[in-house]
Coordinates of C-alpha atoms and ligand atoms in Angstrom, one line a residue:
M19 CA 11.0 -92.5 -78.2
H20 CA 9.5 -92.2 -74.7
H21 CA 12.8 -91.0 -73.4
R22 CA 13.0 -88.2 -76.0
W23 CA 9.6 -86.8 -75.0
L24 CA 10.6 -86.9 -71.3
L25 CA 13.8 -85.0 -72.2
L26 CA 11.9 -82.4 -74.1
L27 CA 9.4 -81.9 -71.3
A28 CA 12.3 -81.5 -68.9
C29 CA 13.9 -78.9 -71.1
F30 CA 10.6 -76.9 -71.3
W31 CA 10.3 -77.1 -67.5
V32 CA 13.9 -75.8 -67.1
V33 CA 13.3 -72.9 -69.5
F34 CA 10.0 -72.1 -67.9
M35 CA 11.6 -72.0 -64.4
L36 CA 14.5 -69.8 -65.8
M37 CA 11.9 -67.3 -67.1
V38 CA 10.1 -67.2 -63.8
A39 CA 13.4 -66.8 -62.0
S40 CA 14.6 -64.0 -64.3
K41 CA 11.4 -62.1 -63.8
F42 CA 11.7 -62.4 -60.1
I43 CA 15.3 -61.2 -60.2
T44 CA 14.5 -58.2 -62.3
L45 CA 11.7 -57.2 -60.0
T46 CA 13.8 -57.5 -56.8
M47 CA 16.7 -55.6 -58.4
K48 CA 14.6 -52.6 -59.1
D49 CA 15.3 -50.1 -56.4
P50 CA 12.2 -49.5 -54.3
E51 CA 12.9 -45.8 -54.3
G52 CA 12.6 -45.6 -58.1
F53 CA 16.2 -45.6 -59.2
G54 CA 15.5 -48.6 -61.4
V55 CA 13.2 -46.6 -63.6
K56 CA 16.1 -46.2 -66.1
T57 CA 15.7 -49.9 -67.0
G58 CA 12.1 -49.2 -68.2
S59 CA 13.4 -48.4 -71.7
L60 CA 14.8 -51.9 -72.0
T61 CA 11.5 -53.8 -71.8
V62 CA 11.8 -54.9 -75.5
L63 CA 14.8 -57.0 -74.7
P64 CA 14.2 -60.7 -73.8
E65 CA 13.9 -61.3 -70.1
I66 CA 17.3 -63.1 -69.6
E67 CA 19.2 -60.2 -71.2
K68 CA 17.4 -57.7 -69.2
V69 CA 18.9 -59.1 -66.0
T70 CA 22.4 -58.9 -67.2
V71 CA 22.0 -55.3 -68.5
T72 CA 20.5 -54.3 -65.2
E73 CA 23.4 -55.8 -63.3
K74 CA 25.9 -54.1 -65.5
K75 CA 24.2 -50.7 -65.1
L76 CA 24.4 -51.1 -61.3
Q77 CA 28.1 -51.9 -61.5
I78 CA 29.0 -49.0 -63.8
E79 CA 27.0 -46.3 -62.1
P80 CA 27.0 -46.9 -58.3
Q81 CA 27.2 -43.2 -57.5
P82 CA 23.7 -41.7 -57.8
T83 CA 22.0 -44.9 -56.5
A84 CA 24.2 -45.1 -53.4
K85 CA 21.8 -43.0 -51.3
P86 CA 18.1 -43.6 -50.9
L87 CA 16.0 -41.0 -52.7
K88 CA 14.3 -40.1 -49.4
D89 CA 17.6 -39.0 -47.9
V90 CA 18.6 -37.0 -51.0
L91 CA 15.3 -35.1 -51.0
R92 CA 15.6 -34.4 -47.3
T93 CA 19.1 -33.0 -47.6
E94 CA 18.0 -30.9 -50.5
H95 CA 15.1 -29.6 -48.5
I96 CA 17.3 -28.7 -45.6
H97 CA 19.7 -26.8 -47.8
M98 CA 16.8 -24.9 -49.5
E99 CA 15.5 -23.8 -46.1
R100 CA 19.0 -22.7 -45.0
L101 CA 19.3 -20.4 -48.0
E102 CA 15.8 -19.1 -47.5
L103 CA 16.6 -18.3 -43.8
L104 CA 19.8 -16.6 -44.9
R105 CA 18.0 -14.4 -47.4
D106 CA 15.2 -13.5 -45.0
M107 CA 17.7 -12.6 -42.3
C108 CA 19.9 -10.6 -44.7
Q109 CA 16.8 -8.5 -45.6
N110 CA 15.8 -8.0 -42.0
E111 CA 16.4 -4.4 -41.3
S112 CA 16.4 -4.8 -37.5
F113 CA 19.7 -6.7 -37.9
G114 CA 21.4 -3.7 -39.5
N115 CA 25.2 -4.1 -39.2
L116 CA 25.2 -7.6 -37.9
S117 CA 24.7 -9.0 -41.4
R118 CA 26.4 -6.3 -43.4
S119 CA 29.9 -6.7 -44.7
A120 CA 31.6 -5.1 -47.8
V121 CA 33.1 -7.4 -50.4
S122 CA 36.5 -6.0 -49.4
K123 CA 40.0 -7.3 -50.2
F124 CA 39.8 -9.0 -46.8
V125 CA 36.8 -11.1 -48.0
L126 CA 38.3 -11.7 -51.4
D127 CA 41.4 -13.0 -49.7
R128 CA 39.3 -15.6 -47.9
I129 CA 37.8 -17.0 -51.2
F130 CA 39.7 -19.7 -53.1
V131 CA 39.2 -20.4 -56.8
S132 CA 39.0 -23.5 -58.9
D133 CA 38.8 -22.2 -62.5
K134 CA 38.9 -25.7 -63.9
K135 CA 35.6 -26.6 -62.1
K136 CA 34.2 -23.1 -61.7
I137 CA 34.1 -23.2 -57.9
L138 CA 34.6 -20.6 -55.2
F139 CA 35.2 -21.6 -51.6
C140 CA 35.2 -19.1 -48.7
Q141 CA 37.5 -20.2 -45.9
T142 CA 36.1 -20.2 -42.4
P143 CA 38.9 -21.4 -40.1
K144 CA 38.2 -24.1 -37.4
V145 CA 35.5 -25.7 -39.5
G146 CA 37.4 -28.4 -41.4
N147 CA 38.6 -26.0 -44.1
T148 CA 42.0 -27.7 -44.7
Q149 CA 40.2 -30.7 -46.1
W150 CA 38.2 -28.6 -48.6
K151 CA 41.3 -26.8 -49.7
K152 CA 42.9 -30.2 -50.4
V153 CA 39.8 -31.2 -52.4
L154 CA 40.2 -28.1 -54.5
I155 CA 44.0 -28.4 -54.9
V156 CA 43.5 -31.9 -56.4
L157 CA 40.7 -30.5 -58.7
N158 CA 43.0 -27.8 -59.9
G159 CA 45.6 -30.5 -60.8
A160 CA 48.6 -29.5 -58.7
F161 CA 48.5 -33.0 -57.1
P162 CA 46.9 -36.2 -58.2
S163 CA 45.3 -37.1 -54.9
I164 CA 44.6 -35.7 -51.5
E165 CA 47.0 -38.1 -49.8
E166 CA 49.9 -36.8 -51.9
I167 CA 49.6 -33.2 -50.9
P168 CA 52.4 -32.4 -48.4
E169 CA 50.9 -30.8 -45.2
N170 CA 53.1 -27.7 -45.5
I171 CA 51.8 -27.0 -49.0
V172 CA 48.1 -26.9 -48.2
H173 CA 48.4 -23.3 -46.8
D174 CA 51.1 -22.1 -49.2
H175 CA 49.2 -20.4 -51.9
E176 CA 52.3 -19.6 -53.9
K177 CA 52.9 -23.3 -54.5
N178 CA 49.6 -25.2 -54.2
G179 CA 47.9 -24.0 -57.3
L180 CA 44.9 -22.7 -55.3
P181 CA 44.7 -18.9 -56.0
R182 CA 42.7 -16.4 -53.9
L183 CA 40.0 -14.5 -55.6
S184 CA 41.8 -11.2 -54.7
S185 CA 44.6 -12.1 -57.1
Y186 CA 42.3 -11.5 -60.1
T187 CA 41.3 -8.3 -61.8
E188 CA 38.1 -6.6 -61.0
P189 CA 36.1 -7.8 -64.1
E190 CA 37.5 -11.3 -63.5
I191 CA 36.3 -11.2 -59.9
H192 CA 32.8 -10.1 -60.9
E193 CA 32.6 -12.8 -63.6
R194 CA 33.5 -15.5 -61.1
L195 CA 31.2 -14.2 -58.3
N196 CA 28.3 -14.2 -60.8
S197 CA 28.8 -17.5 -62.5
Y198 CA 30.8 -19.9 -60.3
F199 CA 29.4 -22.4 -57.7
K200 CA 30.0 -20.8 -54.3
F201 CA 30.0 -22.4 -50.9
F202 CA 31.4 -22.2 -47.3
I203 CA 31.0 -24.1 -44.1
V204 CA 29.8 -22.9 -40.6
R205 CA 29.5 -24.4 -37.2
D206 CA 28.1 -23.3 -33.9
P207 CA 29.7 -19.8 -33.4
F208 CA 30.7 -20.3 -29.7
E209 CA 32.1 -23.8 -30.3
R210 CA 34.2 -22.4 -33.1
L211 CA 35.6 -19.7 -30.8
I212 CA 36.5 -22.3 -28.2
S213 CA 38.2 -24.3 -30.9
A214 CA 40.1 -21.2 -32.1
Y215 CA 41.2 -20.4 -28.5
K216 CA 42.4 -24.0 -27.9
D217 CA 44.1 -24.3 -31.3
K218 CA 46.0 -21.0 -31.2
F219 CA 46.5 -20.1 -27.6
V220 CA 46.6 -23.4 -25.7
H221 CA 47.9 -26.3 -28.0
N222 CA 49.2 -24.4 -31.0
P223 CA 50.0 -27.6 -32.9
R224 CA 51.2 -25.9 -36.1
F225 CA 53.9 -24.0 -34.2
E226 CA 52.7 -20.5 -34.9
P227 CA 54.5 -18.8 -32.0
W228 CA 53.1 -15.3 -32.7
Y229 CA 49.7 -16.2 -31.2
K230 CA 51.2 -16.9 -27.7
H231 CA 54.1 -14.5 -27.9
D232 CA 52.7 -11.4 -29.7
I233 CA 48.9 -11.5 -29.7
A234 CA 48.2 -13.0 -26.2
P235 CA 50.2 -10.5 -24.2
V236 CA 48.4 -7.6 -26.0
I237 CA 45.0 -9.0 -25.2
I238 CA 46.0 -9.8 -21.6
R239 CA 47.3 -6.2 -21.0
K240 CA 44.1 -4.7 -22.2
Y241 CA 41.4 -7.1 -21.0
R242 CA 42.6 -9.1 -17.9
K243 CA 40.6 -8.1 -14.9
D244 CA 43.2 -8.8 -12.3
R245 CA 46.3 -7.3 -13.8
R246 CA 48.6 -8.7 -11.1
E247 CA 47.9 -12.1 -12.5
T248 CA 50.4 -12.4 -15.3
K249 CA 51.1 -16.1 -15.3
G250 CA 49.4 -18.9 -17.3
G251 CA 49.0 -17.3 -20.7
L252 CA 45.7 -16.1 -22.3
Q253 CA 42.6 -17.3 -20.4
F254 CA 39.4 -18.0 -22.2
Q255 CA 37.7 -15.2 -20.3
D256 CA 40.3 -12.7 -21.5
F257 CA 39.7 -13.8 -25.0
V258 CA 35.9 -13.4 -24.7
R259 CA 36.3 -9.9 -23.2
Y260 CA 38.4 -8.9 -26.2
L261 CA 36.0 -10.4 -28.7
G262 CA 32.9 -8.9 -27.1
D263 CA 34.4 -5.4 -26.8
P264 CA 32.5 -3.1 -29.2
N265 CA 35.9 -1.4 -29.8
H266 CA 37.7 -4.6 -30.7
R267 CA 38.7 -3.2 -34.1
F268 CA 41.4 -1.3 -32.5
L269 CA 43.3 -4.5 -31.7
D270 CA 42.1 -6.3 -34.8
L271 CA 44.1 -3.9 -36.9
Q272 CA 47.2 -4.7 -35.0
F273 CA 46.8 -8.4 -35.4
G274 CA 46.4 -8.4 -39.1
D275 CA 45.0 -11.4 -40.9
H276 CA 45.5 -13.6 -37.8
I277 CA 42.0 -12.5 -36.8
I278 CA 40.5 -14.8 -39.4
H279 CA 40.4 -17.4 -36.7
W280 CA 37.9 -15.5 -34.6
V281 CA 36.1 -12.8 -36.6
T282 CA 32.5 -13.5 -37.6
Y283 CA 31.4 -15.5 -40.7
V284 CA 29.7 -12.4 -41.8
E285 CA 33.1 -10.5 -41.8
L286 CA 34.9 -13.5 -43.5
C287 CA 32.5 -14.4 -46.3
A288 CA 30.0 -11.5 -46.7
P289 CA 27.1 -14.0 -47.0
C290 CA 24.5 -11.2 -47.5
E291 CA 26.4 -9.6 -50.4
I292 CA 27.6 -12.8 -52.2
N293 CA 25.0 -15.2 -53.4
Y294 CA 26.3 -18.5 -52.1
N295 CA 24.8 -21.7 -53.5
V296 CA 25.4 -23.8 -50.4
V297 CA 26.2 -23.2 -46.7
G298 CA 27.4 -26.4 -45.2
H299 CA 27.1 -27.1 -41.5
H300 CA 30.0 -28.8 -39.6
E301 CA 27.4 -30.5 -37.4
T302 CA 25.9 -32.3 -40.4
L303 CA 29.1 -32.6 -42.5
E304 CA 28.5 -36.3 -43.1
E305 CA 25.6 -35.4 -45.3
D306 CA 26.7 -31.9 -46.4
A307 CA 30.1 -32.9 -47.8
P308 CA 28.7 -35.3 -50.4
Y309 CA 25.9 -32.9 -51.1
I310 CA 28.4 -30.1 -51.9
L311 CA 30.4 -32.4 -54.1
R312 CA 27.2 -33.3 -56.0
E313 CA 26.0 -29.8 -56.3
A314 CA 29.4 -28.6 -57.5
G315 CA 29.4 -31.4 -60.1
I316 CA 32.6 -33.0 -58.8
D317 CA 31.3 -36.0 -56.9
R318 CA 32.8 -38.4 -59.6
L319 CA 36.2 -36.7 -59.4
V320 CA 37.0 -36.4 -55.8
S321 CA 35.6 -37.4 -52.4
Y322 CA 35.8 -35.7 -49.1
P323 CA 38.3 -37.4 -46.7
T324 CA 36.9 -39.7 -44.1
I325 CA 35.4 -37.8 -41.2
P326 CA 36.5 -39.3 -37.8
P327 CA 33.4 -40.3 -35.8
G328 CA 32.1 -37.8 -33.2
I329 CA 34.2 -34.8 -34.2
T330 CA 31.4 -32.9 -35.8
T331 CA 28.9 -33.3 -33.0
Y332 CA 28.0 -30.2 -31.0
N333 CA 29.2 -30.6 -27.4
K334 CA 27.1 -28.6 -25.1
S335 CA 28.9 -29.6 -21.9
K336 CA 32.2 -28.4 -23.5
V337 CA 30.6 -25.0 -24.2
E338 CA 29.2 -24.8 -20.7
H339 CA 32.6 -25.8 -19.3
Y340 CA 34.5 -23.1 -21.1
F341 CA 32.0 -20.3 -20.4
S342 CA 31.6 -21.2 -16.7
K343 CA 34.4 -18.8 -15.7
V344 CA 33.1 -16.0 -18.0
S345 CA 30.8 -13.3 -16.5
K346 CA 27.2 -13.1 -17.7
R347 CA 27.9 -9.5 -18.9
D348 CA 30.8 -10.6 -21.1
I349 CA 28.9 -13.6 -22.5
K350 CA 26.0 -11.2 -23.5
R351 CA 28.4 -8.8 -25.1
L352 CA 30.0 -11.7 -27.0
Y353 CA 26.6 -12.9 -28.1
A354 CA 25.7 -9.4 -29.3
R355 CA 28.7 -9.4 -31.6
F356 CA 28.1 -12.9 -32.9
E357 CA 24.3 -12.7 -33.1
G358 CA 24.4 -12.4 -36.8
D359 CA 26.3 -15.7 -37.1
F360 CA 23.7 -17.4 -34.9
K361 CA 20.7 -16.0 -36.7
L362 CA 21.8 -16.1 -40.3
F363 CA 22.7 -19.8 -40.1
G364 CA 20.0 -21.0 -37.8
Y365 CA 22.0 -21.7 -34.7
K366 CA 19.9 -21.4 -31.5
E367 CA 20.7 -18.7 -29.0
P368 CA 22.7 -20.3 -26.2
T369 CA 20.3 -19.2 -23.5
F370 CA 21.7 -21.8 -21.1
L371 CA 24.7 -19.5 -20.8
F372 CA 22.9 -16.3 -19.9
Ligands
LIG65 C1 13.9 -9.6 -37.8 O1 14.8 -9.8 -36.7 C2 14.2 -9.5 -35.5 C3 15.3 -9.6 -34.4 O2 15.9 -10.9 -34.4 C4 13.1 -10.5 -35.2 O3 12.5 -10.2 -34.0 C5 12.1 -10.4 -36.3 O4 11.1 -11.4 -36.2 C6 12.7 -10.5 -37.7 N1 11.8 -10.2 -38.7 C7 11.5 -11.1 -39.7 C8 10.6 -10.6 -40.7 O5 12.1 -12.1 -39.8
LIG66 C1 26.2 0.6 -38.2 O1 27.4 1.0 -38.8 C2 27.5 2.4 -39.0 C3 28.8 2.7 -39.7 O2 29.7 1.6 -39.6 C4 27.4 3.1 -37.6 O3 27.5 4.5 -37.8 C5 26.1 2.7 -37.0 O4 26.0 3.3 -35.7 C6 25.9 1.2 -36.9 N1 24.6 1.0 -36.4 C7 24.3 0.1 -35.5 C8 22.9 -0.1 -35.1 O5 25.2 -0.5 -34.9
LIG67 C1 32.5 -33.0 -24.6 O1 33.5 -32.2 -24.1 C2 34.0 -32.7 -22.8 C3 34.9 -31.6 -22.2 O2 35.8 -31.1 -23.2 C4 34.6 -34.0 -23.0 O3 35.1 -34.5 -21.8 C5 33.6 -35.0 -23.6 O4 34.2 -36.2 -23.9 C6 33.0 -34.4 -24.8 N1 31.9 -35.3 -25.2 C7 31.8 -35.8 -26.4 C8 30.5 -36.6 -26.7 O5 32.6 -35.6 -27.3

């Protein structure tokens, strides 16, 4: 008899401890930033069950709870400010032509379409665009995953199922511009030009011989100061003199679409004429890529490929190094042409170069 009472007492004690423990677990599992609020509707359930449900919920929906609310709000705030700045600058009359660009066939050629997910992406070369194209190719269904897209297909728009906006009829273009999610990526304008110069005229990793063989000699002939110096290929200072020439259009026409690697973002994407939803920055791609996927409503379908550490950071000493051989006059001319790209997207005037 005495033993039974003791056993019963022990049982009560165990149950009591379990209840206390479960309460404690539930409290600690609630996200301090408020993501656990969803479990509030479950309070009618017994304590023990509540714990298991909360656990399941966390396992099933890891996505939105992955980032602290504080960071999500901060990212959202930054992007709102960027769009505000862009709108203010677009309306600023004193900019005039620096922000103006017609929504021409050239611009429509730069914009890629995902009809399945209602997304438009304007391509700005040298800013990690290949990765975004891969994301959209997968979304459009031509390949099941980013890893399975052959490298030579990414830029072959006959075969990769990623059409250009220019391939649609005029009403179809308007409908897409008005209703789809639209975005593009920018980076420091001068760093982008250095990257274009290195990629096309120095290393040329994609084996595109026309940059060195056809385009470089034309620029050298017109812009090299010391014409007797013909060795060594295109120098960065030749390139800058061409870009900063107010009459650069004369050569641009000869070079065709290859100029996409060095014309302004304004010319590529018409950011004052097209109402973009997000402008990503290469320098903050680690936060911007997931933000874009979230805003476009595709964060559960695809993810942006892993970003190698350090490649997105602005490198001031590199910019200084490349511009050290360029005359102040030519740098100022270059800036005058790219001022729109600096001001519209909040990049600081590189006064250390002037
Ligand atoms: C317009 O742009 C000019 C030149 O950059 C600048 O000085 C001025 O403050 C801008 N005005 C507004 C309203 O932002
Ligand atoms: C703006 O562009 C128009 C036509 O393209 C040109 O006539 C005008 O001189 C330009 N204005 C400025 C301030 O550059
Ligand atoms: C910046 O660029 C210079 C010159 O290209 C390079 O030596 C240096 O490692 C770079 N720094 C970083 C932090 O990437």
